[in-house]
Coordinates of C-alpha atoms in Angstrom, one line a residue:
Chain A
X1 CA 0.0 0.0 0.0
X2 CA 1.4 3.5 -0.8
X3 CA 2.3 5.5 2.2
X4 CA 1.1 8.7 0.6
X5 CA -0.5 9.8 -2.6
X6 CA 2.3 12.1 -3.5
X7 CA 3.9 11.3 -6.8
X8 CA 1.1 8.9 -7.9
X9 CA -1.1 9.8 -10.8
X10 CA -4.6 8.3 -10.9
X11 CA -7.0 8.1 -13.7
X12 CA -10.4 6.6 -13.8
X13 CA -10.7 4.1 -16.7
X14 CA -14.2 2.7 -15.9
X15 CA -16.9 4.7 -14.1
X16 CA -19.9 3.2 -12.4
X17 CA -22.0 3.2 -15.6
X18 CA -19.2 1.6 -17.6
X19 CA -18.8 -1.2 -15.0
X20 CA -22.6 -1.8 -15.1
X21 CA -22.6 -1.9 -18.9
X22 CA -19.7 -4.3 -19.0
X23 CA -21.3 -6.6 -16.5
X24 CA -24.6 -6.6 -18.5
X25 CA -22.7 -7.6 -21.6
X26 CA -20.8 -10.4 -19.7
X27 CA -24.1 -11.7 -18.3
X28 CA -25.5 -12.0 -21.8
X29 CA -22.3 -13.6 -23.1
X30 CA -22.4 -16.2 -20.3
X31 CA -26.0 -17.0 -21.2
X32 CA -25.2 -17.2 -24.9
X33 CA -22.1 -19.4 -24.4
X34 CA -24.0 -21.7 -22.1
X35 CA -27.1 -21.7 -24.3
X36 CA -29.3 -20.6 -21.3
X37 CA -28.9 -20.7 -17.6
X38 CA -29.0 -24.5 -17.2
X39 CA -26.4 -25.9 -14.7
X40 CA -24.8 -22.5 -14.4
X41 CA -22.8 -21.6 -11.2
X42 CA -21.0 -18.3 -10.6
X43 CA -18.1 -18.5 -8.2
X44 CA -16.5 -15.2 -7.1
X45 CA -12.9 -15.1 -6.0
X46 CA -12.6 -13.0 -2.8
X47 CA -12.7 -10.3 -2.2
X48 CA -14.1 -8.3 -5.2
X49 CA -14.9 -11.3 -7.4
X50 CA -17.7 -12.2 -5.1
X51 CA -19.8 -9.0 -5.4
X52 CA -19.2 -9.1 -9.1
X53 CA -20.5 -12.7 -9.2
X54 CA -23.6 -11.5 -7.3
X55 CA -24.2 -8.6 -9.7
X56 CA -23.8 -11.0 -12.7
X57 CA -26.3 -13.4 -11.2
X58 CA -28.8 -10.6 -10.7
X59 CA -28.4 -9.6 -14.3
X60 CA -28.8 -13.2 -15.5
X61 CA -31.9 -13.5 -13.3
X62 CA -33.4 -10.3 -14.9
X63 CA -33.0 -11.9 -18.3
X64 CA -34.1 -15.4 -17.2
X65 CA -36.8 -15.2 -14.5
X66 CA -36.4 -18.9 -13.7
X67 CA -33.0 -18.2 -12.1
X68 CA -32.7 -17.5 -8.4
X69 CA -29.5 -15.5 -8.2
X70 CA -28.7 -16.7 -4.6
X71 CA -28.9 -20.3 -5.7
X72 CA -26.3 -20.0 -8.5
X73 CA -23.7 -17.8 -6.7
X74 CA -20.9 -18.8 -4.5
X75 CA -17.5 -17.8 -3.2
X76 CA -14.2 -19.6 -3.8
X77 CA -11.3 -18.8 -1.5
X78 CA -7.9 -19.6 -3.1
X79 CA -5.6 -18.5 -0.4
X80 CA -4.4 -22.0 0.6
X81 CA -3.7 -22.9 -3.0
X82 CA -1.5 -19.9 -3.9
X83 CA 2.1 -20.6 -4.9
X84 CA 3.4 -17.5 -3.2
X85 CA 2.4 -18.3 0.4
X86 CA 6.0 -18.2 1.6
X87 CA 6.9 -15.0 -0.3
X88 CA 4.3 -12.8 1.3
X89 CA 3.1 -12.0 4.8
X90 CA 0.7 -14.7 6.0
X91 CA -2.8 -14.4 4.5
X92 CA -5.9 -15.4 6.4
X93 CA -8.2 -17.6 4.3
X94 CA -11.7 -16.5 3.7
X95 CA -14.9 -18.6 3.5
X96 CA -15.6 -20.8 0.6
X97 CA -19.3 -21.1 0.0
X98 CA -20.7 -23.2 -2.7
X99 CA -24.3 -23.0 -3.9
X100 CA -26.6 -25.7 -2.4
X101 CA -26.5 -27.7 -5.7
X102 CA -22.7 -28.1 -5.5
X103 CA -20.5 -27.9 -8.5
X104 CA -20.4 -31.4 -9.8
X105 CA -21.3 -31.5 -13.5
X106 CA -22.1 -27.8 -13.5
X107 CA -20.7 -25.1 -15.7
X108 CA -18.7 -23.1 -13.3
X109 CA -17.9 -19.5 -14.2
X110 CA -15.0 -18.1 -12.1
X111 CA -15.5 -14.4 -11.5
X112 CA -12.7 -12.0 -10.6
X113 CA -12.0 -8.3 -10.8
X114 CA -8.6 -8.2 -12.4
X115 CA -6.8 -10.7 -14.5
X116 CA -3.0 -10.2 -14.3
X117 CA -0.4 -12.9 -14.0
X118 CA -3.0 -15.7 -14.0
X119 CA -1.6 -17.2 -10.8
X120 CA -4.8 -16.6 -8.8
X121 CA -6.8 -18.4 -11.5
X122 CA -4.3 -21.3 -11.4
X123 CA -4.9 -21.5 -7.6
X124 CA -8.6 -21.3 -8.2
X125 CA -8.5 -24.3 -10.6
X126 CA -6.7 -26.3 -8.0
X127 CA -9.2 -25.3 -5.3
X128 CA -12.1 -26.3 -7.6
X129 CA -10.6 -29.8 -8.2
X130 CA -10.6 -30.4 -4.5
X131 CA -14.3 -29.4 -4.2
X132 CA -15.8 -31.4 -7.1
X133 CA -15.8 -32.0 -10.8
X134 CA -17.5 -29.3 -12.8
X135 CA -18.4 -30.2 -16.4
X136 CA -16.7 -27.0 -17.6
X137 CA -14.9 -24.1 -16.1
X138 CA -15.0 -20.6 -17.6
X139 CA -13.5 -17.3 -16.5
X140 CA -15.1 -13.9 -16.4
X141 CA -13.1 -10.8 -15.4
X142 CA -14.0 -7.2 -15.2
X143 CA -10.5 -6.1 -16.3
X144 CA -7.8 -7.9 -18.2
X145 CA -4.6 -6.0 -17.8
X146 CA -2.2 -8.4 -19.5
X147 CA 1.2 -9.5 -18.3
X148 CA 0.3 -13.2 -18.0
X149 CA 2.8 -15.5 -16.5
X150 CA 0.8 -18.7 -17.1
X151 CA -1.2 -20.0 -20.2
X152 CA -4.5 -18.7 -18.9
X153 CA -7.0 -16.5 -20.7
X154 CA -10.5 -15.2 -19.8
X155 CA -13.6 -16.2 -21.7
X156 CA -15.5 -13.0 -20.8
X157 CA -13.7 -9.7 -20.3
X158 CA -15.3 -6.4 -19.3
X159 CA -12.4 -4.3 -20.6
X160 CA -9.0 -5.0 -21.9
X161 CA -6.6 -2.5 -20.3
X162 CA -3.1 -2.4 -21.7
X163 CA -1.0 -1.4 -18.7
X164 CA 2.6 -1.1 -17.7
X165 CA 3.7 -3.4 -14.9
X166 CA 4.6 -0.3 -13.0
X167 CA 1.0 0.7 -12.8
X168 CA -1.6 -0.6 -10.4
X169 CA -5.2 -1.4 -11.3
X170 CA -7.6 -0.8 -8.5
X171 CA -11.2 -1.9 -8.6
X172 CA -13.6 -0.2 -6.2
X173 CA -17.0 -1.8 -5.6
X174 CA -19.8 -0.3 -3.6
X175 CA -20.3 -3.5 -1.7
X176 CA -16.8 -3.3 -0.2
X177 CA -15.2 0.0 -0.8
X178 CA -15.9 3.3 1.0
X179 CA -13.9 6.3 -0.2
X180 CA -14.3 9.5 1.7
X181 CA -17.4 7.9 3.4
X182 CA -19.3 7.1 0.2
X183 CA -19.5 3.9 -1.7
X184 CA -18.0 4.0 -5.1
X185 CA -17.9 1.9 -8.2
X186 CA -14.9 2.6 -10.4
X187 CA -11.7 1.2 -11.9
X188 CA -8.7 3.3 -11.4
X189 CA -5.1 3.1 -12.8
X190 CA -2.5 4.4 -10.5
X191 CA 1.0 5.2 -11.8
X192 CA 3.9 6.0 -9.6
X193 CA 5.4 8.5 -12.0
Chain B
X1 CA 4.0 -15.2 14.6
X2 CA 7.1 -17.4 14.8
X3 CA 6.4 -19.6 17.8
X4 CA 3.3 -20.6 19.8
X5 CA 4.6 -21.1 23.4
X6 CA 1.9 -19.8 25.7
X7 CA -1.5 -18.1 25.8
X8 CA -0.3 -15.6 28.4
X9 CA 1.5 -13.5 25.8
X10 CA -1.1 -14.0 23.1
X11 CA -2.8 -10.7 22.2
X12 CA -6.6 -10.7 21.7
X13 CA -5.9 -9.8 18.0
X14 CA -3.6 -12.8 17.4
X15 CA -6.0 -15.1 19.3
X16 CA -9.0 -14.0 17.3
X17 CA -7.1 -14.4 14.1
X18 CA -6.1 -17.9 15.0
X19 CA -9.7 -18.8 15.9
X20 CA -11.0 -17.2 12.7
X21 CA -8.5 -19.1 10.5
X22 CA -9.6 -22.3 12.4
X23 CA -13.2 -21.7 11.3
X24 CA -12.1 -21.9 7.7
X25 CA -10.0 -25.0 8.5
X26 CA -13.0 -26.6 10.1
X27 CA -14.9 -26.1 6.8
X28 CA -12.2 -28.1 5.1
X29 CA -12.8 -30.9 7.5
X30 CA -16.3 -31.2 6.3
X31 CA -15.3 -31.6 2.6
X32 CA -14.9 -34.8 0.8
X33 CA -11.2 -34.0 0.1
X34 CA -10.0 -32.9 3.5
X35 CA -6.6 -31.6 2.3
X36 CA -5.0 -28.3 1.5
X37 CA -1.7 -27.8 -0.3
X38 CA -0.6 -24.9 1.9
X39 CA 2.3 -26.5 3.7
X40 CA 3.4 -28.8 0.9
X41 CA 7.1 -29.6 1.2
X42 CA 7.4 -28.5 4.8
X43 CA 8.4 -30.8 7.6
X44 CA 6.7 -30.9 11.0
X45 CA 8.3 -32.9 13.8
X46 CA 6.2 -34.1 16.7
X47 CA 8.7 -34.4 19.5
X48 CA 7.0 -36.0 22.5
X49 CA 8.9 -36.5 25.7
X50 CA 5.7 -37.5 27.4
X51 CA 3.0 -40.0 26.4
X52 CA 0.1 -38.5 24.6
X53 CA -2.3 -40.0 22.1
X54 CA -4.9 -37.4 21.3
X55 CA -2.6 -34.3 21.1
X56 CA -0.1 -36.1 19.0
X57 CA -2.6 -37.6 16.5
X58 CA -4.4 -34.2 16.4
X59 CA -1.2 -32.4 15.4
X60 CA -0.4 -35.2 13.0
X61 CA -3.8 -35.0 11.3
X62 CA -3.5 -31.2 11.2
X63 CA -0.1 -31.2 9.6
X64 CA -1.2 -33.9 7.1
X65 CA -4.4 -32.0 6.1
X66 CA -2.1 -29.1 5.2
X67 CA 0.1 -31.5 3.1
X68 CA 3.1 -31.1 5.4
X69 CA 5.4 -34.1 6.0
X70 CA 5.2 -35.4 9.5
X71 CA 7.9 -37.1 11.6
X72 CA 6.7 -38.5 14.9
X73 CA 9.6 -38.7 17.4
X74 CA 8.5 -40.5 20.5
X75 CA 11.3 -40.1 23.0
X76 CA 10.7 -43.4 24.7
X77 CA 12.9 -46.0 23.1
X78 CA 15.0 -43.3 21.3
X79 CA 18.5 -42.1 21.8
X80 CA 17.2 -39.7 24.5
X81 CA 17.0 -42.7 26.8
X82 CA 20.7 -43.2 26.1
X83 CA 21.3 -39.7 27.5
X84 CA 21.0 -37.4 24.5
X85 CA 20.3 -33.8 25.6
X86 CA 17.5 -31.5 24.3
X87 CA 20.2 -29.5 22.5
X88 CA 21.5 -32.5 20.6
X89 CA 18.1 -33.7 19.7
X90 CA 17.2 -30.1 18.5
X91 CA 20.4 -29.9 16.4
X92 CA 19.6 -33.3 14.8
X93 CA 16.2 -32.0 13.8
X94 CA 17.7 -28.8 12.5
X95 CA 20.1 -30.9 10.4
X96 CA 17.1 -32.7 9.0
X97 CA 15.6 -29.3 8.1
X98 CA 12.5 -29.5 10.3
X99 CA 10.3 -26.4 9.7
X100 CA 8.3 -26.8 12.9
X101 CA 8.8 -28.7 16.1
X102 CA 5.8 -29.6 18.1
X103 CA 7.2 -30.4 21.5
X104 CA 5.7 -31.9 24.6
X105 CA 8.0 -32.0 27.6
X106 CA 7.6 -32.9 31.3
X107 CA 9.7 -29.8 32.2
X108 CA 7.9 -26.4 32.3
X109 CA 9.7 -24.0 30.0
X110 CA 11.4 -26.6 27.7
X111 CA 9.6 -25.3 24.6
X112 CA 10.6 -21.7 25.5
X113 CA 14.2 -22.9 25.9
X114 CA 14.1 -24.5 22.5
X115 CA 12.6 -21.4 20.9
X116 CA 15.1 -19.0 22.5
X117 CA 18.2 -21.1 22.3
X118 CA 19.3 -20.6 18.7
X119 CA 19.8 -24.3 18.4
X120 CA 17.2 -24.6 15.8
X121 CA 15.6 -22.3 13.3
X122 CA 12.2 -24.0 13.2
X123 CA 9.0 -22.7 14.7
X124 CA 8.3 -24.2 18.1
X125 CA 4.8 -25.2 19.1
X126 CA 4.2 -26.0 22.8
X127 CA 2.1 -29.1 23.0
X128 CA 2.2 -29.1 26.8
X129 CA 5.1 -28.4 29.1
X130 CA 5.2 -29.6 32.7
X131 CA 2.6 -27.8 34.7
X132 CA 3.0 -24.6 32.7
X133 CA 0.9 -24.3 29.5
X134 CA -0.9 -26.2 26.8
X135 CA -1.8 -23.3 24.4
X136 CA -3.4 -25.3 21.6
X137 CA -5.7 -27.1 24.1
X138 CA -6.9 -23.7 25.4
X139 CA -7.4 -22.5 21.8
X140 CA -9.5 -25.5 21.0
X141 CA -11.5 -24.9 24.2
X142 CA -12.0 -21.3 23.3
X143 CA -13.0 -22.3 19.7
X144 CA -15.6 -24.7 21.1
X145 CA -16.9 -22.1 23.6
X146 CA -17.0 -19.4 21.0
X147 CA -19.1 -21.5 18.6
X148 CA -21.5 -22.3 21.4
X149 CA -21.7 -18.7 22.6
X150 CA -22.1 -17.3 19.1
X151 CA -24.9 -19.8 18.4
X152 CA -26.7 -18.8 21.5
X153 CA -26.3 -15.1 20.5
X154 CA -27.5 -15.8 17.0
X155 CA -24.4 -14.5 15.4
X156 CA -21.6 -16.0 13.3
X157 CA -18.7 -17.3 15.4
X158 CA -16.0 -15.8 13.1
X159 CA -14.9 -12.5 14.5
X160 CA -16.9 -12.8 17.7
X161 CA -15.4 -12.9 21.2
X162 CA -16.4 -14.5 24.5
X163 CA -17.5 -11.2 26.1
X164 CA -20.2 -11.9 28.7
X165 CA -19.5 -15.6 29.0
X166 CA -18.9 -17.1 32.4
X167 CA -16.6 -20.2 32.5
X168 CA -16.0 -22.4 35.5
X169 CA -12.9 -24.5 35.6
X170 CA -13.0 -27.3 38.3
X171 CA -10.5 -29.6 39.9
X172 CA -6.7 -30.1 39.9
X173 CA -5.6 -26.6 38.9
X174 CA -2.2 -27.1 40.5
X175 CA -1.0 -29.7 38.0
X176 CA -3.0 -28.5 35.1
X177 CA -1.4 -26.7 32.2
X178 CA -4.8 -26.7 30.5
X179 CA -6.3 -24.6 33.3
X180 CA -3.4 -22.1 33.2
X181 CA -3.6 -21.6 29.4
X182 CA -7.4 -21.3 29.6
X183 CA -7.4 -18.7 32.4
X184 CA -5.2 -16.4 30.3
X185 CA -6.8 -17.0 26.9
X186 CA -10.4 -17.0 28.0
X187 CA -9.8 -13.7 29.9
X188 CA -8.1 -12.2 26.9
X189 CA -11.1 -13.1 24.8
X190 CA -13.4 -11.4 27.2
X191 CA -14.8 -14.2 29.3
X192 CA -15.1 -14.2 33.1
X193 CA -13.2 -17.2 34.6
X194 CA -14.1 -18.9 37.8
X195 CA -11.9 -21.6 39.4
X196 CA -13.0 -24.2 41.9
X197 CA -10.9 -26.9 43.6
X198 CA -9.6 -28.1 46.9
X199 CA -7.1 -25.7 48.4
X200 CA -4.3 -28.3 48.2
X201 CA -4.8 -28.5 44.4
X202 CA -4.7 -24.7 43.8
X203 CA -1.3 -23.2 43.1
X204 CA 0.4 -20.6 45.3
X205 CA -0.1 -17.1 44.0
X206 CA -3.5 -17.9 42.4
X207 CA -4.7 -14.6 44.0
X208 CA -2.9 -12.7 41.3
X209 CA -4.7 -14.6 38.4
X210 CA -7.5 -12.9 36.6
X211 CA -10.2 -15.1 38.0
X212 CA -12.4 -15.7 41.1
X213 CA -11.6 -18.8 43.2
X214 CA -14.1 -21.0 45.0
X215 CA -13.4 -23.7 47.5
X216 CA -16.7 -25.4 47.1
X217 CA -18.1 -26.7 43.8
X218 CA -21.7 -26.1 44.6
X219 CA -21.0 -22.4 45.5
X220 CA -19.3 -22.0 42.2
X221 CA -22.2 -23.6 40.3
X222 CA -24.5 -21.2 42.0
X223 CA -22.8 -18.5 40.0
X224 CA -24.7 -19.9 37.0
X225 CA -21.7 -20.5 34.7
X226 CA -22.3 -20.9 30.9
X227 CA -19.7 -23.6 30.7
X228 CA -18.1 -26.0 33.3
X229 CA -14.7 -27.3 32.4
X230 CA -13.7 -30.4 34.5
X231 CA -10.0 -31.1 34.8
X232 CA -8.5 -34.5 34.8
X233 CA -7.2 -35.6 38.2
X234 CA -3.5 -36.0 37.3
X235 CA -2.5 -38.9 39.5
X236 CA 0.8 -39.3 37.6
X237 CA 1.9 -35.9 38.7
X238 CA 1.0 -36.4 42.3
X239 CA 3.9 -37.3 44.5
X240 CA 2.1 -36.5 47.8
X241 CA -1.3 -36.8 49.3
X242 CA -3.5 -33.9 48.1
X243 CA -6.8 -35.2 49.3
X244 CA -7.9 -38.0 51.7
X245 CA -9.4 -40.4 49.1
X246 CA -10.6 -40.5 45.5
X247 CA -14.1 -41.2 46.8
X248 CA -14.1 -38.0 48.8
X249 CA -12.7 -36.1 45.9
X250 CA -15.3 -37.5 43.6
X251 CA -18.1 -36.5 46.1
X252 CA -16.9 -33.0 46.7
X253 CA -15.4 -32.1 43.3
X254 CA -16.7 -34.6 40.8
X255 CA -19.3 -33.6 38.2
X256 CA -21.7 -36.4 39.2
X257 CA -25.3 -37.2 38.3
X258 CA -26.6 -35.1 41.1
X259 CA -24.8 -32.0 39.8
X260 CA -25.9 -32.8 36.3
X261 CA -29.5 -32.8 37.5
X262 CA -28.8 -29.6 39.4
X263 CA -28.1 -27.7 36.1
X264 CA -31.6 -28.6 34.9
X265 CA -33.2 -27.6 38.3
X266 CA -31.4 -24.3 38.1
X267 CA -32.7 -23.7 34.5
X268 CA -29.2 -23.7 33.1
X269 CA -30.3 -25.3 29.9
X270 CA -27.5 -23.9 27.8
X271 CA -24.6 -24.7 30.1
X272 CA -22.1 -27.1 28.5
X273 CA -19.7 -29.5 30.2
X274 CA -16.2 -29.7 28.9
X275 CA -13.3 -32.0 29.6
X276 CA -9.8 -31.9 27.9
X277 CA -9.6 -35.7 28.1
X278 CA -8.6 -38.4 28.8
X279 CA -11.4 -38.7 31.3
X280 CA -11.4 -40.6 34.6
X281 CA -15.0 -41.6 34.4
X282 CA -16.6 -41.9 37.8
X283 CA -13.9 -39.7 39.4
X284 CA -14.0 -36.1 38.2
X285 CA -16.9 -36.7 35.8
X286 CA -19.7 -39.2 35.8
X287 CA -20.5 -41.2 32.7
X288 CA -24.0 -39.6 32.5
X289 CA -22.4 -36.2 32.5
X290 CA -19.7 -37.2 30.0
X291 CA -22.2 -38.7 27.6
X292 CA -25.0 -36.1 28.1
X293 CA -26.0 -33.7 25.3
X294 CA -24.3 -31.0 27.3
X295 CA -20.9 -32.6 26.9
X296 CA -18.6 -31.0 24.4
X297 CA -15.8 -33.6 24.7
X298 CA -16.0 -34.9 21.2
X299 CA -16.5 -31.5 19.7
X300 CA -13.3 -30.5 21.5
X301 CA -11.4 -33.3 19.9
X302 CA -12.8 -32.4 16.5
X303 CA -12.0 -28.7 16.9
X304 CA -8.5 -29.6 18.0
X305 CA -7.6 -30.5 14.5
X306 CA -8.9 -27.3 13.1
X307 CA -7.2 -25.1 15.7
X308 CA -3.9 -26.9 15.2
X309 CA -4.2 -26.5 11.4
X310 CA -4.7 -22.8 11.9
X311 CA -1.6 -22.6 14.2
X312 CA 0.7 -24.5 11.9
X313 CA -0.6 -22.5 8.9
X314 CA 0.0 -19.2 10.6
X315 CA 3.4 -20.2 11.9
X316 CA 4.7 -21.8 8.7
X317 CA 3.3 -19.8 5.8
X318 CA 4.4 -16.3 5.1
X319 CA 7.8 -14.9 5.2
X320 CA 7.8 -13.7 8.8
X321 CA 6.7 -10.2 7.8
X322 CA 3.6 -10.8 9.9
X323 CA 4.0 -7.7 12.0
X324 CA 3.2 -5.7 8.9
X325 CA 0.2 -7.8 8.2
X326 CA -1.0 -7.7 11.8
X327 CA -1.2 -3.9 11.6
X328 CA -3.8 -3.8 8.9
X329 CA -7.3 -3.7 10.3
X330 CA -8.6 -5.8 7.6
X331 CA -7.3 -9.4 7.9
X332 CA -8.5 -10.0 4.4
X333 CA -6.3 -7.2 3.0
X334 CA -4.7 -9.5 0.6
X335 CA -2.7 -8.3 -2.3
X336 CA -4.7 -9.8 -5.1
X337 CA -3.2 -9.8 -8.5
X338 CA -3.6 -6.6 -10.3
X339 CA -2.8 -4.4 -7.3
X340 CA 0.9 -4.7 -6.8
X341 CA 3.6 -6.0 -9.1

């Protein structure tokens, strides 16, 4: 975390309306790729993947009224599966909550905010294998910023953001982030100039 | 956190973090595949200078569920009986690149000696030292109590404390490391602790402990505790007469059928009975009490694995820059990809 804001330039690349539009499009893409909502499960990766998964489920439910958004959404913690546990300060695992129907033979869509090195998704795939055997696994991300270190790509991308590795991409979601006392939805690129 | 030696120096923040991580570990225990790769390639040595079945297998199960390699070193029948010192044993373990040493020792302070000596670089976990402390037992007791207390309060146990809870610990406090560790930890977590036992089995200086002492079990029960923790009568540590007869002890200090019925009469429907095991049935606890729905004995054993997984995980993962992490208010303040290079 930066100690101060001095010397850091920030620019908003997605505002609240852009995020909403991107999620609407992703929701439609998911339904189209899956040919409907059958066997669909959305698993958000903490922390910001989970509210994104919930928003996507809401949008899917508004297109297909037979869907109960709570019954297709879950959270998948990947902390214990990371390959950098010994390189960083100890992380506390968060809860993994699967929908009541489980994930066996389902089409699982992993949902995360930013796709970067791909290592989180690798960990998520390992975690999934310990929980069950989905029929297929797809990946939806709000932002793909490039710089992949593993052969992983997203099926559904809100926005491709070419970045330099010096920059940081921060996603703020109203469910989690309060800035100056108010909830915000935005994607910001910070650059330590 | 590098070592886990006692609960006396455990901050409320660290204790809560341990219990919260243990909640997630408990969830793993309910899955079909009860295994996590977090400690793959790391070696945990169970170094037991005293007999113990449940603590050792609990640590072993915990380490294996985290994919660590486990070496069980029972001192009986080993070179230690040929006269090898703790230092030599420790240096042997160091040469075998042990990452954590779980040690049980009849001498109070042996784990602290091992941790402070510089003989070994591994994390040291105290699995019971003399009559001093048994921190993971206290943590599993606190975990069990917290789940009970949170359920009664209708809140999730993760993040909650024991504030407002009244816990009575009964029996051989003098020889009990479980009692000591529990007094410190439960107080740190906000519970009120009562102790009851015969004066001969209470340690000197107990007046300075953060708890109220009773010399009569029925007086203590009249305080309407939310949990009653019976201690094992540690006959193997008794080298003198501490009470006239076991029959008298059982009548005055045992949780017998009469006292079990008394809880109902008093309307204490939610009071649980705990015991760290192994139980002397018919002595400090009656079979009816041990097997009643109030008894948490088996839940304690189950929770022991989760708590020890949490302890091993927190000690062995990370690069020891924990202090930095401990200062963030948000324990979930991970650095997900996309945030920092």
